[in-house]
Coordinates of C-alpha atoms in Angstrom, one line a residue:
M140 CA 44.5 -0.3 -5.1
E141 CA 40.9 -0.2 -3.9
L142 CA 40.4 -3.8 -4.9
D143 CA 43.3 -4.9 -2.7
E144 CA 42.1 -3.2 0.5
R145 CA 41.0 -5.4 3.4
Y146 CA 38.4 -4.4 5.9
Y147 CA 38.2 -5.9 9.4
T148 CA 36.3 -5.3 12.6
L149 CA 38.4 -5.8 15.8
G150 CA 36.4 -6.3 19.0
M151 CA 37.2 -6.0 22.7
A152 CA 35.8 -8.2 25.4
G153 CA 36.4 -8.4 29.1
H154 CA 35.2 -7.6 32.6
I155 CA 33.9 -4.2 33.6
D156 CA 36.6 -1.6 34.3
H157 CA 39.5 -3.7 32.9
G158 CA 40.5 -0.9 30.6
K159 CA 38.8 -1.6 27.3
T160 CA 37.8 1.9 26.6
A161 CA 41.1 3.4 27.6
L162 CA 42.9 0.8 25.4
T163 CA 40.7 1.8 22.5
K164 CA 41.7 5.5 23.0
A165 CA 45.4 4.5 23.3
L166 CA 45.2 2.7 20.0
T167 CA 43.0 5.1 18.0
G168 CA 43.0 8.4 19.9
I169 CA 39.2 8.3 20.2
D170 CA 37.1 8.1 23.3
T171 CA 34.3 5.7 22.6
D172 CA 32.4 6.5 25.7
R173 CA 30.2 9.0 23.8
L174 CA 27.0 8.9 25.8
Q175 CA 26.5 11.3 28.8
A176 CA 25.3 8.3 30.9
E177 CA 28.6 6.6 30.1
K178 CA 30.6 9.7 31.1
E179 CA 28.7 10.0 34.4
R180 CA 28.8 6.3 35.3
G181 CA 32.2 5.5 34.0
I182 CA 31.1 2.4 32.1
S183 CA 30.3 1.6 28.5
I184 CA 26.5 1.0 27.8
E185 CA 26.3 1.2 24.1
L186 CA 28.7 -0.1 21.5
G187 CA 31.6 2.2 20.9
Y188 CA 33.4 2.3 17.5
A189 CA 36.6 3.9 16.4
P190 CA 38.7 3.7 13.2
F191 CA 42.1 2.0 13.8
N192 CA 44.9 3.1 11.5
I193 CA 47.0 0.0 11.1
G194 CA 48.7 1.0 7.9
E195 CA 49.2 -0.9 4.6
D196 CA 46.0 -1.6 2.8
V197 CA 44.1 -2.6 5.8
Q198 CA 41.1 -0.7 7.3
V199 CA 40.1 -1.7 10.8
S200 CA 37.2 -0.6 13.1
I201 CA 37.6 -1.2 16.8
V202 CA 34.5 -2.2 18.8
D203 CA 34.6 -1.4 22.5
V204 CA 31.8 -3.6 23.9
P205 CA 30.4 -3.2 27.4
G206 CA 31.8 -5.4 30.1
H207 CA 29.1 -5.1 32.7
E208 CA 26.8 -8.1 33.0
R209 CA 23.7 -5.9 32.6
F210 CA 24.9 -4.9 29.2
I211 CA 25.5 -8.4 27.9
R212 CA 23.0 -7.8 25.1
Q213 CA 25.1 -5.0 23.6
M214 CA 28.2 -7.0 24.1
I215 CA 26.8 -10.0 22.0
A216 CA 25.6 -7.6 19.3
G217 CA 29.1 -6.1 19.1
V218 CA 31.2 -9.3 18.9
A219 CA 28.8 -11.0 16.5
G220 CA 30.3 -9.1 13.6
I221 CA 34.0 -9.1 14.5
D222 CA 37.0 -10.8 12.9
L223 CA 39.5 -10.7 15.7
V224 CA 39.0 -10.1 19.4
M225 CA 41.2 -8.5 22.1
I226 CA 40.5 -10.3 25.4
V227 CA 41.2 -7.6 27.9
L228 CA 42.2 -8.4 31.5
A229 CA 43.4 -6.0 34.1
A230 CA 46.8 -6.9 35.6
D231 CA 45.6 -6.1 39.2
E232 CA 42.5 -8.3 39.0
G233 CA 43.0 -11.0 36.4
V234 CA 40.2 -13.4 35.2
M235 CA 36.8 -12.3 36.5
P236 CA 33.3 -13.8 36.1
Q237 CA 32.4 -11.7 33.0
T238 CA 35.7 -12.5 31.5
R239 CA 34.8 -16.2 31.6
E240 CA 31.3 -15.5 30.2
H241 CA 32.7 -13.4 27.4
I242 CA 35.2 -16.2 26.5
E243 CA 32.3 -18.7 26.3
I244 CA 30.3 -16.3 24.1
L245 CA 33.3 -15.8 21.8
K246 CA 33.6 -19.6 21.5
F247 CA 30.0 -20.1 20.8
L248 CA 30.1 -17.3 18.1
G249 CA 32.9 -19.1 16.3
I250 CA 35.5 -16.4 16.8
H251 CA 38.9 -18.1 16.6
H252 CA 41.4 -15.2 16.2
A253 CA 42.3 -13.4 19.4
V254 CA 45.0 -11.4 21.2
V255 CA 45.1 -11.4 25.0
V256 CA 45.8 -7.9 26.3
V257 CA 46.8 -7.5 30.0
T258 CA 46.2 -3.8 30.9
K259 CA 47.1 -1.6 33.8
I260 CA 50.5 -3.1 34.3
D261 CA 51.6 0.1 36.1
R262 CA 49.3 -1.0 39.0
S263 CA 50.9 -4.4 39.5
D264 CA 54.4 -5.7 40.4
E265 CA 56.1 -8.6 38.5
A266 CA 54.9 -11.2 41.0
L267 CA 51.2 -10.3 40.6
I268 CA 51.5 -10.1 36.8
E269 CA 53.1 -13.5 36.8
L270 CA 50.2 -14.9 38.9
V271 CA 47.6 -13.2 36.6
T272 CA 49.4 -14.6 33.5
E273 CA 49.2 -18.2 34.9
D274 CA 45.5 -17.7 35.7
I275 CA 44.8 -16.5 32.2
K276 CA 46.7 -19.5 30.7
E277 CA 44.8 -21.9 32.9
T278 CA 41.5 -20.3 31.9
L279 CA 42.3 -20.4 28.1
K280 CA 44.1 -23.8 28.0
D281 CA 41.1 -25.8 26.8
T282 CA 39.8 -23.1 24.4
V283 CA 40.5 -22.0 20.8
F284 CA 42.4 -19.1 22.4
S285 CA 45.0 -21.2 24.2
K286 CA 47.7 -20.2 21.8
A287 CA 46.7 -16.6 21.4
P288 CA 49.6 -14.1 21.8
M289 CA 49.6 -12.2 25.1
V290 CA 50.6 -8.6 25.3
Y291 CA 51.2 -6.4 28.3
V292 CA 50.3 -2.7 28.1
D293 CA 49.6 0.5 30.1
S294 CA 47.1 2.5 28.1
L295 CA 47.7 5.8 29.9
S296 CA 51.5 5.9 29.5
G297 CA 51.5 4.1 26.1
Q298 CA 53.7 1.3 27.3
G299 CA 53.4 -1.8 25.1
I300 CA 50.9 -0.1 22.7
E301 CA 53.3 -0.1 19.6
N302 CA 54.1 -3.8 20.3
L303 CA 50.3 -4.5 20.5
K304 CA 49.8 -2.7 17.1
N305 CA 52.4 -4.9 15.5
I306 CA 50.9 -8.1 16.8
L307 CA 47.4 -7.1 15.8
R308 CA 48.7 -6.4 12.3
Q309 CA 50.3 -9.8 12.1
Q310 CA 47.2 -11.6 13.4
L311 CA 44.8 -9.8 11.0
K312 CA 46.9 -11.2 8.1
Q313 CA 45.7 -14.7 9.2
V314 CA 42.0 -13.7 9.2
E315 CA 40.0 -14.7 6.1
R316 CA 38.4 -11.7 4.3
R317 CA 34.7 -11.2 4.4
Q318 CA 32.8 -11.8 1.2
S319 CA 32.3 -8.6 -0.8
H320 CA 31.0 -10.4 -3.9
T321 CA 28.0 -11.9 -2.2
A322 CA 24.6 -10.2 -1.6
F323 CA 24.8 -7.2 0.8
R324 CA 23.8 -7.8 4.4
L325 CA 24.0 -5.2 7.2
P326 CA 22.6 -6.3 10.7
I327 CA 21.5 -3.0 12.3
D328 CA 22.8 -2.4 15.9
Q329 CA 22.0 1.4 16.2
V330 CA 19.1 3.4 14.9
L331 CA 19.0 7.2 15.3
T332 CA 17.6 10.4 13.9
I333 CA 20.1 13.1 12.8
H334 CA 18.7 16.6 12.3
G335 CA 18.6 17.6 8.7
H336 CA 19.2 14.0 7.5
G337 CA 16.5 11.9 9.1
T338 CA 16.9 8.2 9.7
V339 CA 20.4 6.7 10.1
V340 CA 21.3 3.1 10.8
R341 CA 24.6 1.7 11.8
G342 CA 26.2 -1.7 11.8
T343 CA 29.1 -3.8 10.6
I344 CA 28.6 -5.1 7.0
Y345 CA 28.6 -8.9 7.2
D346 CA 28.5 -9.5 3.4
G347 CA 28.6 -7.7 0.1
I348 CA 28.8 -4.0 -0.9
V349 CA 26.4 -1.2 -0.5
Q350 CA 26.4 1.8 -2.9
K351 CA 25.1 5.4 -2.4
G352 CA 21.7 5.8 -4.0
E353 CA 21.0 2.1 -4.0
T354 CA 17.5 0.7 -3.3
L355 CA 17.6 -1.5 -0.2
T356 CA 15.1 -3.5 1.9
V357 CA 14.7 -3.5 5.6
L358 CA 14.0 -7.0 6.9
P359 CA 11.9 -8.5 8.4
L360 CA 9.9 -5.3 8.0
N361 CA 10.1 -5.8 4.2
K362 CA 10.2 -2.0 3.7
T363 CA 11.9 -0.6 0.6
V364 CA 14.3 2.3 1.3
R365 CA 17.1 4.1 -0.5
A366 CA 20.7 4.8 0.7
R367 CA 20.8 8.5 0.5
Q368 CA 24.3 8.8 2.1
I369 CA 27.0 6.3 3.3
Q370 CA 29.6 7.0 5.9
V371 CA 32.5 5.0 7.3
H372 CA 33.7 6.4 10.5
H373 CA 32.2 9.8 9.8
Q374 CA 33.8 9.9 6.3
S375 CA 31.3 10.1 3.3
R376 CA 31.8 7.3 0.9
E377 CA 30.2 6.2 -2.4
T378 CA 30.4 2.5 -1.3
A379 CA 31.0 0.5 1.8
K380 CA 32.2 -3.1 1.9
A381 CA 32.0 -6.3 4.0
G382 CA 33.9 -5.8 7.2
Q383 CA 33.5 -2.1 7.4
R384 CA 31.7 -0.3 10.2
T385 CA 29.1 1.8 8.3
A386 CA 26.4 4.4 8.8
V387 CA 23.6 4.6 6.2
N388 CA 21.2 7.5 5.9
L389 CA 17.9 6.0 4.7
T390 CA 15.0 7.7 2.9
D391 CA 11.3 6.7 2.9
I392 CA 11.3 5.3 6.5
E393 CA 10.8 6.7 10.0
T394 CA 13.2 6.0 12.8
R395 CA 10.4 4.5 14.9
E396 CA 9.8 1.9 12.2
I397 CA 13.3 0.3 12.5
K398 CA 14.9 -1.4 15.5
R399 CA 18.2 -3.0 16.5
G400 CA 18.2 -6.5 15.1
D401 CA 16.6 -5.6 11.7
V402 CA 18.7 -6.2 8.7
L403 CA 19.4 -4.1 5.6
V404 CA 19.8 -6.1 2.4
N405 CA 19.9 -5.3 -1.4
S406 CA 18.5 -8.6 -2.8
E407 CA 15.8 -11.2 -2.6
F408 CA 18.3 -13.8 -1.5
F409 CA 17.5 -13.4 2.2
S410 CA 14.5 -14.8 3.9
V411 CA 12.9 -14.3 7.3
S412 CA 12.0 -17.2 9.7
K413 CA 10.7 -18.0 13.1
T414 CA 11.8 -21.7 13.1
L415 CA 15.4 -22.5 13.0
D416 CA 17.1 -26.0 12.8
V417 CA 20.2 -25.6 14.9
T418 CA 23.1 -27.4 16.5
V419 CA 23.8 -26.1 20.1
Q420 CA 26.9 -26.5 22.3
F421 CA 25.8 -26.0 25.9
L422 CA 27.9 -25.0 28.9
A423 CA 29.5 -28.0 30.6
S424 CA 27.4 -27.4 33.6
L425 CA 24.1 -25.4 33.9
S426 CA 22.8 -24.0 37.2
S427 CA 19.6 -25.9 36.5
P428 CA 18.4 -28.2 33.7
L429 CA 17.1 -26.6 30.5
K430 CA 13.8 -28.4 29.9
Q431 CA 12.0 -29.4 26.7
R432 CA 10.3 -26.3 25.2
G433 CA 12.0 -24.2 27.8
Q434 CA 12.1 -20.4 27.3
V435 CA 15.3 -19.0 25.9
K436 CA 16.6 -15.6 24.7
V437 CA 18.3 -15.9 21.4
H438 CA 21.0 -13.5 20.3
I439 CA 21.7 -13.8 16.6
G440 CA 23.4 -11.1 14.6
T441 CA 22.2 -7.9 16.3
A442 CA 18.8 -9.3 17.1
E443 CA 17.5 -10.4 20.5
V444 CA 14.4 -12.6 20.3
M445 CA 12.5 -14.7 22.8
G446 CA 11.7 -18.3 21.9
T447 CA 11.4 -21.9 23.0
I448 CA 13.9 -24.7 22.5
V449 CA 12.6 -28.0 21.1
F450 CA 14.6 -31.2 21.6
F451 CA 14.0 -34.4 19.5
D452 CA 16.0 -36.9 21.4
R453 CA 15.8 -35.8 25.1
K454 CA 13.5 -34.0 27.6
E455 CA 16.2 -31.7 29.1
V456 CA 19.8 -30.7 29.1
K457 CA 22.0 -30.2 32.1
D458 CA 25.5 -31.6 31.8
E459 CA 25.9 -32.1 28.1
A460 CA 29.3 -31.6 26.6
A461 CA 28.4 -32.8 23.1
E462 CA 26.5 -30.8 20.5
V463 CA 22.8 -31.1 20.6
L464 CA 20.7 -31.1 17.4
C465 CA 17.4 -29.2 18.1
Q466 CA 15.1 -26.4 17.0
L467 CA 14.5 -22.9 18.0
R468 CA 10.9 -21.6 17.6
L469 CA 11.0 -17.8 18.0
T470 CA 8.3 -15.2 18.8
E471 CA 9.6 -12.9 16.0
D472 CA 11.0 -13.3 12.5
V473 CA 14.8 -13.1 12.2
V474 CA 17.0 -12.8 9.1
V475 CA 19.6 -15.6 9.1
R476 CA 21.6 -17.8 6.8
R477 CA 23.0 -21.3 7.2
G478 CA 26.1 -21.1 9.3
D479 CA 25.1 -18.0 11.2
R480 CA 26.1 -18.1 14.9
F481 CA 23.9 -17.4 17.9
I482 CA 24.0 -17.3 21.7
L483 CA 21.4 -18.8 24.0
R484 CA 20.6 -17.2 27.3
R485 CA 18.1 -18.1 30.0
P486 CA 15.9 -15.1 30.8
S487 CA 15.6 -16.1 34.5
P488 CA 18.0 -16.5 36.2
A489 CA 19.8 -14.4 33.5
E490 CA 22.7 -16.5 32.3
T491 CA 24.4 -17.8 29.1
V492 CA 23.5 -21.4 28.6
G493 CA 25.1 -22.1 25.2
G494 CA 25.5 -21.2 21.6
G495 CA 25.7 -22.7 18.1
W496 CA 25.0 -22.3 14.5
V497 CA 22.0 -22.4 12.1
I498 CA 21.8 -25.7 10.1
Q499 CA 18.6 -24.8 8.3
P500 CA 17.0 -21.3 8.3
Q501 CA 13.6 -22.6 7.2
G502 CA 12.8 -25.3 9.8
E503 CA 9.6 -27.3 9.8
K504 CA 7.8 -29.3 12.5
Y505 CA 9.3 -32.7 13.0
R506 CA 8.4 -35.7 15.1
F507 CA 10.3 -36.6 18.2
G508 CA 12.7 -39.5 17.6
A509 CA 15.8 -40.9 15.9
A510 CA 14.5 -40.2 12.4
T511 CA 14.5 -36.5 13.0
I512 CA 18.0 -36.5 14.5
E513 CA 19.3 -38.4 11.5
R514 CA 17.7 -35.9 9.2
L515 CA 19.2 -33.0 11.1
Q516 CA 22.6 -34.7 11.1
Q517 CA 22.4 -35.0 7.3
L518 CA 21.5 -31.3 7.0
K519 CA 24.3 -30.4 9.4
A520 CA 27.0 -32.4 7.4
G521 CA 25.4 -31.5 4.1
T522 CA 27.5 -30.2 1.3
P523 CA 26.1 -27.3 -0.9
E524 CA 25.2 -30.0 -3.5
F525 CA 23.3 -32.0 -0.9
L526 CA 21.4 -29.0 0.4
V527 CA 20.4 -27.7 -3.0
E528 CA 19.3 -31.2 -4.1
E529 CA 17.3 -31.6 -0.9
V530 CA 15.4 -28.3 -1.5
L531 CA 14.8 -29.3 -5.2
R532 CA 13.6 -32.7 -4.1
E533 CA 11.1 -31.2 -1.7
S534 CA 9.9 -28.3 -3.8
K535 CA 10.1 -30.1 -7.1
A536 CA 11.2 -26.8 -8.8
S537 CA 12.7 -23.7 -7.4
T538 CA 14.1 -20.3 -8.4
L539 CA 17.6 -19.2 -7.6
A540 CA 16.3 -16.8 -5.0
A541 CA 14.2 -19.5 -3.3
L542 CA 17.2 -21.9 -3.3
V543 CA 19.4 -19.3 -1.6
Q544 CA 16.7 -18.6 1.0
Q545 CA 15.8 -22.2 1.8
T546 CA 19.4 -23.6 1.9
G547 CA 20.9 -20.6 3.7
L548 CA 23.8 -20.8 1.2
T549 CA 25.2 -17.8 -0.6
E550 CA 24.1 -16.9 -4.1
Q551 CA 27.6 -17.8 -5.4
E552 CA 27.5 -21.3 -3.7
V553 CA 24.1 -22.0 -5.2
Q554 CA 25.0 -20.8 -8.6
Q555 CA 28.1 -23.0 -8.6
V556 CA 26.0 -26.1 -7.7
I557 CA 23.5 -25.2 -10.4
A558 CA 26.2 -24.7 -13.0
T559 CA 27.8 -28.0 -12.2
G560 CA 24.5 -29.8 -12.1
V561 CA 23.4 -28.3 -15.5
K562 CA 26.7 -29.3 -17.1
E563 CA 26.4 -32.8 -15.7
E564 CA 22.7 -32.9 -16.6
T565 CA 21.6 -33.7 -13.0
I566 CA 19.8 -30.3 -12.8
L567 CA 17.6 -28.8 -15.5
R568 CA 17.0 -25.2 -16.2
L569 CA 13.2 -25.0 -16.8
F570 CA 12.8 -21.4 -17.5
Q571 CA 15.1 -18.4 -17.3
N572 CA 15.7 -18.7 -13.6
E573 CA 13.9 -21.9 -12.4
Y574 CA 15.5 -25.3 -11.8
C575 CA 14.6 -28.9 -11.0
L576 CA 16.4 -32.2 -10.6
N577 CA 16.6 -34.2 -13.8
T578 CA 15.2 -37.3 -12.0
I579 CA 12.1 -35.4 -10.9
F580 CA 11.6 -34.0 -14.4
V581 CA 11.9 -37.5 -16.0
T582 CA 9.4 -38.9 -13.4
L583 CA 7.0 -36.0 -14.0
K584 CA 7.0 -36.6 -17.8
A585 CA 6.3 -40.3 -17.2
K586 CA 3.5 -39.4 -14.9
L587 CA 2.0 -37.1 -17.5
I588 CA 2.2 -39.9 -20.1
D589 CA 0.5 -42.3 -17.7
E590 CA -2.3 -39.8 -16.9
L591 CA -3.0 -39.3 -20.6
R592 CA -2.9 -43.0 -21.3
N593 CA -5.3 -43.7 -18.5
Y594 CA -7.6 -40.9 -19.8
H595 CA -7.5 -42.5 -23.3
N596 CA -8.4 -45.9 -21.8
V597 CA -11.4 -44.5 -19.9
N598 CA -12.4 -42.1 -22.7
P599 CA -11.4 -43.8 -26.0
M600 CA -13.8 -41.7 -28.1
K601 CA -12.5 -38.3 -26.9
V602 CA -9.8 -36.6 -29.0
G603 CA -7.8 -36.0 -25.8
M604 CA -7.7 -34.4 -22.4
K605 CA -8.1 -30.7 -21.8
R606 CA -4.8 -29.2 -20.7
A607 CA -6.3 -27.5 -17.6
E608 CA -7.8 -30.8 -16.5
L609 CA -4.4 -32.6 -16.9
V610 CA -2.6 -29.9 -14.9
T611 CA -5.2 -30.1 -12.1
T612 CA -4.9 -33.9 -12.0
I613 CA -1.1 -33.8 -11.6
R614 CA -0.9 -30.7 -9.5
G615 CA -0.9 -31.8 -5.9
H616 CA 2.5 -30.6 -4.6
T617 CA 4.0 -30.2 -8.1
P618 CA 4.4 -26.5 -9.1
K619 CA 2.3 -25.6 -12.2
G620 CA 5.3 -24.2 -13.9
L621 CA 7.1 -27.5 -13.7
I622 CA 4.0 -29.3 -15.2
E623 CA 3.9 -26.8 -18.0
A624 CA 7.6 -27.3 -18.7
G625 CA 7.1 -31.1 -18.7
L626 CA 4.2 -30.8 -21.2
K627 CA 6.3 -28.4 -23.4
A628 CA 9.1 -31.0 -23.4
L629 CA 6.8 -33.9 -24.3
I630 CA 5.3 -31.9 -27.2
A631 CA 8.7 -31.0 -28.4
E632 CA 9.7 -34.7 -28.2
K633 CA 6.6 -35.5 -30.2
R634 CA 5.4 -37.9 -27.6
V635 CA 2.3 -35.7 -26.9
R636 CA 0.1 -34.1 -29.5
K637 CA -1.5 -30.7 -28.9
Q638 CA -4.6 -29.4 -30.6
D639 CA -5.9 -26.0 -29.2
D640 CA -6.2 -26.7 -25.5
V641 CA -6.5 -30.5 -25.9
L642 CA -3.6 -33.0 -25.3
A643 CA -3.3 -36.6 -26.4
L644 CA -0.6 -39.2 -26.8
A645 CA 1.1 -38.9 -30.2
D646 CA 0.1 -42.5 -31.2
F647 CA -3.4 -42.3 -29.9
R648 CA -6.4 -42.2 -32.2
P649 CA -10.0 -41.9 -31.0
H650 CA -11.9 -45.1 -31.4
L651 CA -15.1 -46.9 -30.3
P652 CA -14.9 -48.6 -26.9
E653 CA -15.1 -52.4 -26.7
K654 CA -18.2 -52.0 -24.6
N655 CA -21.2 -51.1 -26.9
Q656 CA -18.9 -51.1 -29.9
V657 CA -21.5 -53.2 -31.9
N658 CA -24.4 -51.0 -31.1
M659 CA -22.4 -47.8 -31.8
Q660 CA -21.2 -49.1 -35.1
R661 CA -24.8 -50.0 -36.0
V662 CA -25.8 -46.3 -35.3
I663 CA -22.9 -45.1 -37.6
T664 CA -23.9 -47.5 -40.4
T665 CA -27.5 -46.5 -40.2
L666 CA -26.6 -42.8 -40.1
Q667 CA -24.4 -43.2 -43.1
K668 CA -27.2 -45.0 -45.1
D669 CA -29.8 -42.3 -44.4
G670 CA -27.7 -39.6 -46.1
L671 CA -29.1 -36.1 -45.6
Q672 CA -32.6 -37.2 -44.6
V673 CA -31.7 -38.4 -41.1
E674 CA -33.8 -39.0 -38.0
D675 CA -33.3 -37.1 -34.8
W676 CA -30.0 -38.2 -33.2
E677 CA -31.8 -39.4 -30.1
H678 CA -33.8 -41.8 -32.2
Y679 CA -30.7 -43.6 -33.4
A680 CA -29.3 -43.9 -29.9
Q681 CA -32.5 -45.2 -28.3
A682 CA -33.1 -47.7 -31.2
N683 CA -29.7 -49.2 -30.5
K684 CA -30.0 -49.1 -26.6
L685 CA -27.3 -46.4 -25.9
S686 CA -27.5 -44.6 -22.7
E687 CA -27.7 -40.8 -22.6
T688 CA -24.0 -40.6 -21.8
D689 CA -23.0 -42.9 -24.6
Q690 CA -25.3 -41.0 -26.9
E691 CA -23.5 -37.7 -26.1
E692 CA -20.0 -39.2 -26.2
L693 CA -20.6 -40.9 -29.6
A694 CA -21.9 -37.7 -31.1
L695 CA -18.8 -35.8 -29.8
Y696 CA -16.5 -38.6 -31.1
L697 CA -18.1 -38.4 -34.6
T698 CA -17.9 -34.6 -34.9
N699 CA -14.4 -34.3 -33.3
T700 CA -13.0 -36.9 -35.7
G701 CA -14.8 -35.4 -38.7
Q702 CA -17.0 -38.4 -39.3
A703 CA -20.2 -36.4 -38.9
Y704 CA -21.6 -32.9 -38.8
W705 CA -24.4 -31.2 -36.9
I706 CA -26.8 -29.5 -39.2
S707 CA -29.2 -28.5 -36.5
E708 CA -29.6 -29.1 -32.7
H709 CA -31.1 -32.6 -33.2
L710 CA -29.9 -33.6 -36.7
L711 CA -26.5 -35.2 -37.3
I712 CA -25.4 -36.3 -40.8
H713 CA -22.6 -38.6 -41.7
A714 CA -19.5 -37.2 -43.4
D715 CA -20.2 -39.2 -46.6
A716 CA -23.6 -37.6 -46.9
Y717 CA -22.0 -34.2 -46.3
E718 CA -19.3 -34.7 -49.0
K719 CA -21.8 -36.1 -51.5
A720 CA -24.3 -33.3 -51.0
L721 CA -21.5 -30.6 -51.2
K722 CA -20.2 -32.1 -54.5
T723 CA -23.6 -32.3 -56.0
L724 CA -24.5 -28.8 -55.1
K725 CA -21.3 -27.4 -56.4
T726 CA -21.6 -29.1 -59.8
Q727 CA -25.3 -28.4 -60.3
T728 CA -25.4 -24.7 -59.4
A729 CA -23.7 -21.6 -60.7
K730 CA -21.5 -19.0 -58.9
N731 CA -24.7 -17.6 -57.4
F732 CA -27.8 -19.7 -56.6
V733 CA -31.1 -19.5 -54.8
L734 CA -32.9 -21.9 -52.5
K735 CA -35.1 -23.4 -55.3
E736 CA -32.0 -24.3 -57.3
A737 CA -30.4 -26.0 -54.3
K738 CA -33.6 -27.9 -53.6
E739 CA -33.7 -29.2 -57.2
A740 CA -30.1 -30.3 -57.0
L741 CA -30.3 -32.1 -53.7
G742 CA -33.9 -33.3 -53.8
V743 CA -34.6 -32.9 -50.1
S744 CA -37.2 -31.0 -48.1
R745 CA -36.6 -27.6 -46.4
K746 CA -36.2 -29.5 -43.1
Y747 CA -32.8 -30.7 -44.3
L748 CA -31.9 -28.3 -47.0
I749 CA -31.9 -25.0 -45.0
P750 CA -29.8 -26.4 -42.1
F751 CA -27.4 -27.9 -44.6
L752 CA -27.0 -24.6 -46.4
E753 CA -26.6 -22.7 -43.1
L754 CA -23.8 -25.2 -42.2
L755 CA -22.0 -24.2 -45.5
D756 CA -22.4 -20.5 -44.6
L757 CA -21.0 -21.2 -41.1
Q758 CA -18.0 -23.0 -42.7
G759 CA -17.3 -20.1 -45.0
L760 CA -18.0 -22.1 -48.1
T761 CA -20.9 -19.9 -49.1
V762 CA -22.1 -16.4 -48.4
R763 CA -25.8 -15.5 -48.2
D764 CA -26.8 -12.1 -49.7
D765 CA -30.4 -10.9 -50.2
G766 CA -32.0 -14.3 -50.7
K767 CA -29.2 -15.6 -52.8
R768 CA -26.0 -17.6 -51.9
Q769 CA -22.7 -17.2 -53.5
W770 CA -19.9 -19.7 -53.6
K771 CA -16.7 -18.3 -52.1
D772 CA -13.5 -18.6 -54.1
D773 CA -11.4 -21.6 -53.1

């Protein structure tokens, strides 16, 4: 039965003293004016919450948000997490200034489900109620709430309350459930210390499930905590789910470290940002123009942050009915996802100017002009596939967590795109949890092949290019892990050959360069003819007019390809001489032999004999012991 339960948050909005708190008490039996200041002043300052028993398998929390203009911040924090709103109007007053502002805020926050509740009907006669009803209909006619059901109640006598409950029950059936299978996210709207328990945070769970004892993270603080206890409306629970009003008792953190607006999460799928690409719907008429880089107060989730608004196709906004694509640059980090709604208010004079939703949580700096608007338009209209591909195209390779953070999509949405892409071979899984576009991977492999080919052309005598050098050459904006994956694939495809830390094209063989080829070949021929009794290596190079660089590279080429061996710092012998001397020595000496016997066999002076014998020791062919040498068994 637990799996079939639905959890919703029902909000109230309306002008001060229109009966929201009394209506909450009539529906739930709970007085949400809990603060002493609220009792004394008769108005709601902080958010009030109460469980609403609606029956069936539905659990509902009612949020009584403040109606006074001074407490607009708390009002926005309250409605940001609700599923259905009751727009409350008093029958003896009708539509008031804060009523209109609350309706605008609800529209900007994307709240579509509403019930209009006319309260205090005992204070009005039929004629006045009829006038108020017409005023309400006129106010709502061009809004998403134009067809919202209207209910008339008196909270003190209970008149109309049962009818309201039935209508709320019907309306909630039309509300889409919040996502419990996604990563957990709880925007914090209250922080307090409870004696004997320590730090407690409260909020409405936007997404996912939290479990008692679970390790969580407070963002943007990035502080690791543990959920010691969980309560839903003062009832201890093992878990709490999306849509539920929840209190979480946290360990390992002081109350002073957390503030309203912080977010509690249980995964790495959430990122923090100060630069948001957004689309904004402004009020039809502002009291004064909102200018380029004008200061705004941004309400998003339960956070309230100052920032500036940056336009890319205009210098100001005054009477703008259409949506405007722009950017918000904030003074503090916020935790947001693509699609999250926000409200913009002007700090002075204090007024709501508009609202919208986040297109891209990780905005960048763009140029003013049509190209940026076109780019933002693409992002706004982008499907999950488009958004994932855009991030992969920009980052070259990315982990699942980074894709979730940078696209603002849910983990499930990104996983679905990846699964489809991997199946259709448009996306490649590089490692356990890192991905890239197939087109980028193919291009990278081609670039690696080109770099190796270019290296071979410039350095034909070298066996290959050191792996670290190739990675550094390619690196730029390409992640090292992606390069390593490309090399691994090329080696597996046998297009690249690997020897220790040196890489080469599979069909490449070191060779003499066309330039100086004749002189170099003359050196090799002379070296071969001289056998063991060679001149200093420098002598051969100078005699054939090789530069110092050519001299070094030719020696390296000969030794790397097994055509020659160093027997001392300055003496290099040809492989033919080495093989001939080795064969002669083996056939003309016993299992154990001394220096004199070796000299008689090879017929060379100590200048060449001793270095040659030491080379054999080094190669493990012989072992020197007390003036004698012994051939090691093959």
